[in-house]
Amino acid sequence: MSYQIELENLQKYYGAYHALRDVCLQIPKGQFVALVGPSGCGKSTLLRTIAGLEKITSGTMRIAGNPVNDKAPRERDLAMVFQSYALYPHMTVRQNLTYSMRLRRRPKSEIDKAVDEIARVTGLGELLDRYPRQLSGGQRQRVAMGRAIIRDPKAFLFDEPLSNLDAALRVHMRSEIRQLHNRLGATSVYVTHDQIEAMTMADQVVVMRSGVIEQKGAPLDLYDRPVNKFVAGFIGSPAMNFVDGVVSGGGTSIALDLPGKPEIAFEGHEQAAGRKVTVGLRPEHLVVGEGEAGNRMSLPVSLIERTGAVSYVLTDTTPGLLIAAPLRIEDGVGSVSVAIKPEHVHLFDQETGNALLHV
Ligand SMILES: Nc1ncnc2c1ncn2[C@@H]1O[C@H](COP(=O)(O)OP(=O)(O)OP(=O)(O)O)[C@@H](O)[C@H]1O
Ligand SMILES: [Mg+2]
């Protein structure tokens, strides 16, 4: 397997601060990779080291098979798209798009051909003679993308390119960027702190915390089999519920630390027998309604939020559980009957937070 971008054991220090810790990542050609994690975890730092804007302290970086540790940013042949777009305000869309080609003194016929092509893939054809101030946020974003595309780079690097846009436009632009990526057969690394954006856009999601890659994999693998409580809590919206519990001696049930100590029966998992655990329950796997199969419990209600399609029920327990019910629940309901399907239970070690098992 040859990779378009390959990172081996990257370490990055800012003085004494250890910003990237033994980062390893392999990105096949054509893949869309999303880097996610809380603010300050090192997403931008990692992207900037790939771009060559930051020097790594140690490790090896390869682009299209060639080591680039000592290569300057422009020798790496990557295109970076920032949230600020950084368009030239005094240039039209066409001039913005062709700036790098004009700088390299490409012949006019070649430039015109490239503009036609970019206008086609980005849908900017009607806007070529406008100035950036005459464009909407989404249109400016497309010019920034077009300017990157025209260089035909080895990979695209995005740092939160949509964070200035309103919610509806973000949703629209994320599918546009992904489609553009597919049409171009591009390789893309995309930084976002929005896990939904990461899940919906990426082939490979990389979850970071404090400079460490906690987990990387296909979006639904991370969702179904998070390696630890951190990833479990970060991926999924609304977030996974966590409740303490104790696994029975035979490993066939868990007593939850909730009112009435409800028990979840599950099939023989001896490796967890007798252990104190943190039980992870996704809001959509807590099923409201009498007819549902599974482990049943009645829980008091503290709040109901209705969105139309889904009712979010917060239980009046410690900890409060959030339930996502795909139905309308009336106001004034005092308690709900909840079923937990044993096949949707995640167990984590209480001390380390590492996953013990995903049923
Ligand atoms: N030039 C610098 N000198 C010292 N520390 C830095 C420098 N740049 C970044 N850091 C630190 O490195 C850590 C990672 O920063 P980085 O910008 O990569 O975070 P991020 O994951 O992109 O966060 P955000 O989501 O807020 O953009 C932070 O703690 C930050 O303070
Ligand atoms: Mg950042």
Coordinates of C-alpha atoms and ligand atoms in Angstrom, one line a residue:
M1 CA 0.0 0.0 0.0
S2 CA 1.4 3.4 -0.9
Y3 CA 0.2 6.4 1.0
Q4 CA -0.2 9.9 -0.1
I5 CA 0.6 11.2 3.4
E6 CA 2.5 9.2 6.0
L7 CA 3.3 10.3 9.5
E8 CA 5.6 8.2 11.6
N9 CA 6.2 8.9 15.3
L10 CA 5.8 12.7 15.1
Q11 CA 6.8 14.6 18.2
K12 CA 6.4 18.4 18.4
Y13 CA 7.5 20.5 21.3
Y14 CA 6.8 24.2 21.7
G15 CA 9.6 24.9 24.2
A16 CA 8.7 22.5 27.1
Y17 CA 5.2 22.0 25.9
H18 CA 4.6 18.6 24.3
A19 CA 2.1 19.5 21.6
L20 CA 2.2 16.3 19.4
R21 CA 2.9 13.0 21.1
D22 CA 4.1 10.1 18.9
V23 CA 1.6 10.8 16.2
C24 CA 1.3 8.0 13.5
L25 CA -1.1 8.4 10.6
Q26 CA -1.4 6.9 7.1
I27 CA -3.5 8.5 4.5
P28 CA -4.1 6.6 1.3
K29 CA -4.5 8.6 -2.0
G30 CA -8.0 9.7 -2.4
Q31 CA -9.0 9.5 1.2
F32 CA -10.8 12.3 3.2
V33 CA -9.4 12.4 6.7
A34 CA -11.0 14.5 9.5
L35 CA -9.0 15.6 12.6
V36 CA -11.3 16.2 15.5
G37 CA -10.9 16.9 19.2
P38 CA -11.4 19.6 21.8
S39 CA -9.9 23.0 21.6
G40 CA -6.1 23.0 22.1
C41 CA -5.7 19.2 21.5
G42 CA -3.2 19.9 18.6
K43 CA -5.4 19.6 15.4
S44 CA -4.0 22.8 13.8
T45 CA -0.5 22.0 15.0
L46 CA -0.7 18.7 13.2
L47 CA -2.0 20.2 10.0
R48 CA 0.6 23.0 10.1
T49 CA 3.4 20.4 10.5
I50 CA 2.1 18.5 7.5
A51 CA 2.1 21.8 5.6
G52 CA 5.6 22.5 6.7
L53 CA 4.6 25.7 8.5
E54 CA 5.8 24.2 11.8
K55 CA 8.9 22.2 12.2
I56 CA 8.6 18.8 13.9
T57 CA 10.9 18.0 16.8
S58 CA 11.3 14.4 15.6
G59 CA 9.7 11.7 13.4
T60 CA 9.3 11.1 9.7
M61 CA 6.9 12.7 7.3
R62 CA 6.3 11.4 3.7
I63 CA 4.2 12.9 1.0
A64 CA 3.6 10.7 -2.1
G65 CA 6.4 8.4 -0.8
N66 CA 9.1 11.1 -0.5
P67 CA 10.4 12.2 2.9
V68 CA 9.6 15.9 3.4
N69 CA 11.0 16.6 6.8
D70 CA 13.4 19.1 5.4
K71 CA 11.2 20.5 2.6
A72 CA 9.9 24.0 2.7
P73 CA 6.1 24.5 2.5
R74 CA 6.1 25.4 -1.2
E75 CA 8.2 22.4 -2.1
R76 CA 5.6 20.1 -0.5
D77 CA 3.0 20.9 -3.1
L78 CA 0.0 21.0 -0.7
A79 CA -2.8 23.5 -0.7
M80 CA -4.1 24.9 2.5
V81 CA -7.6 26.3 2.9
F82 CA -8.2 28.4 6.0
Q83 CA -11.4 29.6 7.8
S84 CA -10.5 33.2 7.0
Y85 CA -10.3 32.4 3.2
A86 CA -7.5 35.0 2.8
L87 CA -8.8 36.2 -0.5
Y88 CA -7.2 39.3 -2.0
P89 CA -9.9 42.0 -1.6
H90 CA -8.7 44.2 -4.5
M91 CA -8.8 41.3 -7.0
T92 CA -11.8 39.9 -8.8
V93 CA -12.7 36.2 -8.4
R94 CA -10.9 35.4 -11.6
Q95 CA -7.8 37.3 -10.5
N96 CA -7.9 35.6 -7.1
L97 CA -8.2 32.2 -8.8
T98 CA -5.3 32.7 -11.2
Y99 CA -2.9 34.6 -8.9
S100 CA -0.5 31.6 -8.5
M101 CA -0.5 30.9 -12.2
R102 CA 0.1 34.5 -13.2
L103 CA 2.9 34.5 -10.6
R104 CA 4.5 31.6 -12.4
R105 CA 3.9 33.3 -15.7
R106 CA 1.8 30.6 -17.2
P107 CA 0.6 31.3 -20.8
K108 CA -2.8 33.0 -21.1
S109 CA -4.4 30.0 -22.9
E110 CA -3.4 27.7 -20.1
I111 CA -4.8 30.1 -17.5
D112 CA -8.1 30.5 -19.3
K113 CA -8.5 26.8 -19.6
A114 CA -7.8 26.3 -15.9
V115 CA -10.4 29.0 -15.0
D116 CA -13.0 27.3 -17.1
E117 CA -12.4 24.0 -15.4
I118 CA -12.5 25.5 -11.9
A119 CA -15.6 27.5 -12.7
R120 CA -17.2 24.3 -13.8
V121 CA -16.3 22.3 -10.7
T122 CA -17.0 25.1 -8.2
G123 CA -20.0 26.6 -9.8
L124 CA -18.3 30.1 -9.8
G125 CA -18.9 30.8 -13.5
E126 CA -21.3 33.7 -13.0
L127 CA -19.2 35.3 -10.4
L128 CA -15.8 35.6 -12.0
D129 CA -15.8 39.4 -12.3
R130 CA -17.0 40.1 -8.8
Y131 CA -14.8 41.2 -5.9
P132 CA -14.8 39.2 -2.7
R133 CA -16.8 41.9 -0.9
Q134 CA -19.6 41.3 -3.4
L135 CA -19.8 37.6 -2.4
S136 CA -21.6 35.6 0.3
G137 CA -19.6 33.6 2.8
G138 CA -20.3 30.4 1.0
Q139 CA -19.2 31.9 -2.3
R140 CA -16.0 33.2 -0.8
Q141 CA -15.4 29.8 0.6
R142 CA -15.7 28.4 -2.9
V143 CA -13.3 30.9 -4.3
A144 CA -10.8 29.8 -1.6
M145 CA -11.4 26.2 -2.6
G146 CA -11.0 27.1 -6.3
R147 CA -7.8 28.8 -5.7
A148 CA -6.5 25.7 -4.0
I149 CA -7.8 23.4 -6.7
I150 CA -6.1 25.3 -9.5
R151 CA -2.7 24.4 -8.2
D152 CA -3.5 20.7 -8.5
P153 CA -1.8 19.9 -5.2
K154 CA -0.8 16.5 -3.8
A155 CA -3.3 17.1 -1.0
F156 CA -5.7 19.7 0.4
L157 CA -5.4 20.8 4.0
F158 CA -8.4 22.5 5.6
D159 CA -8.4 24.2 9.0
E160 CA -12.0 24.7 10.1
P161 CA -13.0 26.2 6.8
L162 CA -16.7 26.4 7.6
S163 CA -16.6 27.9 11.1
N164 CA -17.5 31.4 9.9
L165 CA -20.7 30.2 8.2
D166 CA -24.2 29.9 9.6
A167 CA -25.6 26.5 10.4
A168 CA -27.6 25.9 7.2
L169 CA -24.7 27.0 5.0
R170 CA -22.3 24.7 6.9
V171 CA -24.4 21.7 6.1
H172 CA -24.6 22.7 2.5
M173 CA -20.9 23.4 2.2
R174 CA -19.8 20.2 3.8
S175 CA -21.5 18.2 1.2
E176 CA -20.1 20.5 -1.5
I177 CA -16.6 20.1 -0.3
R178 CA -17.0 16.3 0.0
Q179 CA -18.4 16.1 -3.6
L180 CA -15.6 18.3 -4.9
H181 CA -13.1 16.0 -3.2
N182 CA -14.7 13.0 -4.9
R183 CA -14.8 14.7 -8.4
L184 CA -11.2 15.7 -8.1
G185 CA -10.0 12.4 -6.7
A186 CA -8.2 14.5 -4.1
T187 CA -6.6 13.6 -0.9
S188 CA -7.8 15.8 2.0
V189 CA -7.0 16.4 5.6
Y190 CA -9.8 18.4 7.3
V191 CA -9.6 19.9 10.8
T192 CA -12.8 20.5 12.7
H193 CA -14.0 20.5 16.2
D194 CA -17.5 19.5 15.0
Q195 CA -17.8 15.7 15.3
I196 CA -20.9 15.7 13.1
E197 CA -18.9 17.3 10.3
A198 CA -16.1 14.8 10.8
M199 CA -18.5 11.8 10.8
T200 CA -20.4 12.9 7.7
M201 CA -17.5 14.0 5.6
A202 CA -14.6 11.7 6.3
D203 CA -13.5 8.2 5.3
Q204 CA -11.1 8.2 8.3
V205 CA -11.8 10.1 11.5
V206 CA -8.9 10.9 13.8
V207 CA -9.8 11.8 17.4
M208 CA -7.1 13.7 19.3
R209 CA -6.7 14.7 22.9
S210 CA -3.8 16.6 24.4
G211 CA -1.5 15.9 21.4
V212 CA -2.3 12.2 21.4
I213 CA -4.3 10.3 18.7
E214 CA -6.8 8.5 20.9
Q215 CA -8.4 6.6 18.0
K216 CA -8.6 6.6 14.2
G217 CA -10.9 4.7 11.9
A218 CA -14.0 4.7 9.9
P219 CA -16.7 6.9 11.4
L220 CA -19.1 4.1 12.3
D221 CA -16.3 2.0 13.8
L222 CA -15.5 4.9 16.2
Y223 CA -19.2 5.1 17.0
D224 CA -19.7 1.4 17.5
R225 CA -16.4 0.5 19.1
P226 CA -14.8 3.5 20.8
V227 CA -11.5 2.5 22.5
N228 CA -12.2 4.5 25.6
K229 CA -14.6 6.7 27.4
F230 CA -13.2 9.9 25.9
V231 CA -13.8 8.8 22.3
A232 CA -17.2 7.4 23.3
G233 CA -18.2 10.7 24.8
F234 CA -16.8 12.8 21.9
I235 CA -18.3 10.9 19.0
G236 CA -22.1 11.0 18.9
S237 CA -24.6 13.8 19.4
P238 CA -26.2 14.0 21.9
A239 CA -23.4 12.4 23.7
M240 CA -23.3 8.9 25.2
N241 CA -24.6 8.6 28.8
F242 CA -22.2 7.2 31.4
V243 CA -23.5 5.4 34.5
D244 CA -21.4 3.5 37.1
G245 CA -22.3 -0.2 37.6
V246 CA -21.0 -3.5 38.9
V247 CA -20.9 -6.6 36.8
S248 CA -22.2 -9.7 38.6
G249 CA -19.9 -12.5 39.7
G250 CA -21.0 -14.7 36.8
G251 CA -20.6 -11.9 34.2
T252 CA -24.2 -12.2 33.1
S253 CA -25.7 -8.9 34.5
I254 CA -24.8 -5.4 35.5
A255 CA -26.3 -3.6 38.4
L256 CA -26.6 0.1 37.5
D257 CA -26.0 2.8 40.0
L258 CA -29.5 4.4 39.5
P259 CA -32.6 4.5 41.7
G260 CA -33.8 1.0 42.4
K261 CA -30.4 -0.5 41.2
P262 CA -31.9 -1.7 37.9
E263 CA -30.1 -4.7 36.4
I264 CA -29.2 -5.2 32.8
A265 CA -29.0 -8.8 31.8
F266 CA -26.4 -9.6 29.2
E267 CA -24.9 -12.7 27.9
G268 CA -21.9 -14.2 29.7
H269 CA -18.9 -11.9 29.5
E270 CA -16.7 -13.5 32.0
Q271 CA -13.8 -11.1 31.4
A272 CA -15.8 -8.4 33.1
A273 CA -17.1 -10.6 36.0
G274 CA -17.2 -8.9 39.4
R275 CA -15.7 -5.6 38.0
K276 CA -16.7 -2.1 38.8
V277 CA -17.4 -0.5 35.4
T278 CA -18.6 2.6 33.7
V279 CA -21.6 1.7 31.5
G280 CA -22.0 3.6 28.3
L281 CA -25.5 4.0 26.9
R282 CA -26.3 6.0 23.8
P283 CA -29.4 8.2 24.0
E284 CA -31.0 6.5 21.1
H285 CA -30.4 3.0 22.6
L286 CA -32.6 3.9 25.6
V287 CA -35.9 3.0 24.2
V288 CA -39.1 4.6 25.6
G289 CA -42.3 2.5 25.5
E290 CA -43.9 -0.4 27.1
G291 CA -43.8 -2.6 24.0
E292 CA -40.1 -2.7 23.7
A293 CA -38.0 -5.7 24.4
G294 CA -34.9 -5.4 26.6
N295 CA -34.1 -4.6 30.2
R296 CA -36.9 -2.5 31.6
M297 CA -36.8 0.3 34.2
S298 CA -39.0 3.1 35.2
L299 CA -37.2 6.5 35.5
P300 CA -38.5 9.8 36.8
V301 CA -38.5 12.7 34.2
S302 CA -36.9 16.1 34.8
L303 CA -37.2 17.7 31.4
I304 CA -38.6 17.0 27.9
E305 CA -37.3 18.8 24.8
R306 CA -39.3 18.3 21.6
T307 CA -37.7 18.9 18.2
G308 CA -40.6 17.5 16.2
A309 CA -39.1 14.3 15.0
V310 CA -37.4 13.4 18.3
S311 CA -38.2 14.0 22.0
Y312 CA -35.2 14.4 24.3
V313 CA -36.0 13.2 27.8
L314 CA -33.7 14.0 30.7
T315 CA -34.3 11.8 33.6
D316 CA -34.4 13.1 37.2
T317 CA -31.6 10.7 38.4
T318 CA -28.0 11.1 39.4
P319 CA -26.5 11.0 36.9
G320 CA -29.3 12.3 34.6
L321 CA -29.7 10.2 31.6
L322 CA -30.5 11.7 28.2
I323 CA -32.9 9.7 26.1
A324 CA -33.6 10.3 22.4
A325 CA -37.1 9.0 21.6
P326 CA -38.3 9.1 18.0
L327 CA -41.8 10.0 19.1
R328 CA -43.7 12.9 20.8
I329 CA -43.9 12.7 24.6
E330 CA -46.4 15.0 26.3
D331 CA -45.6 17.5 28.9
G332 CA -46.4 16.6 32.5
V333 CA -45.3 12.9 32.1
G334 CA -43.8 12.0 35.5
S335 CA -41.9 9.0 34.6
V336 CA -41.0 6.9 31.5
S337 CA -40.6 3.2 31.0
V338 CA -37.2 2.6 29.4
A339 CA -35.8 -0.5 27.8
I340 CA -32.1 -1.0 27.4
K341 CA -31.1 -3.4 24.6
P342 CA -28.3 -5.6 25.9
E343 CA -26.7 -5.6 22.5
H344 CA -26.1 -1.8 22.7
V345 CA -24.2 -1.6 26.0
H346 CA -20.6 -0.4 26.2
L347 CA -18.4 -1.1 29.3
F348 CA -15.4 0.9 30.3
D349 CA -12.9 0.4 33.1
Q350 CA -13.7 2.9 35.9
E351 CA -10.1 3.8 36.6
T352 CA -8.6 4.0 33.1
G353 CA -11.7 4.7 31.0
N354 CA -10.5 2.0 28.5
A355 CA -13.1 0.0 26.8
L356 CA -13.7 -3.5 28.3
L357 CA -16.2 -4.5 25.8
H358 CA -18.8 -3.4 23.3
V359 CA -21.7 -5.8 23.4
Ligands
LIG1 N1 3.4 28.8 18.6 C1 3.0 28.2 19.8 N2 3.8 28.3 20.9 C2 3.5 27.6 22.0 N3 2.4 26.8 22.2 C3 1.6 26.7 21.1 C4 1.9 27.4 19.8 N4 0.9 27.1 19.0 C5 0.0 26.2 19.6 N5 0.4 26.0 20.9 C6 -0.2 25.2 21.9 O1 -0.3 23.9 21.4 C7 -1.6 23.3 21.7 C8 -2.3 22.9 20.5 O2 -2.7 24.0 19.7 P1 -3.5 23.9 18.4 O3 -3.6 25.2 17.8 O4 -2.9 22.8 17.6 O5 -5.0 23.4 18.9 P2 -6.3 23.1 18.1 O6 -6.6 21.6 18.4 O7 -6.2 23.5 16.7 O8 -7.4 23.9 18.9 P3 -8.6 24.8 18.4 O9 -9.7 23.9 18.2 O10 -8.9 25.8 19.5 O11 -8.2 25.5 17.1 C9 -2.3 24.4 22.5 O12 -2.2 24.1 23.9 C10 -1.6 25.7 22.2 O13 -1.7 26.6 23.2
MG2 MG -7.1 25.0 15.6

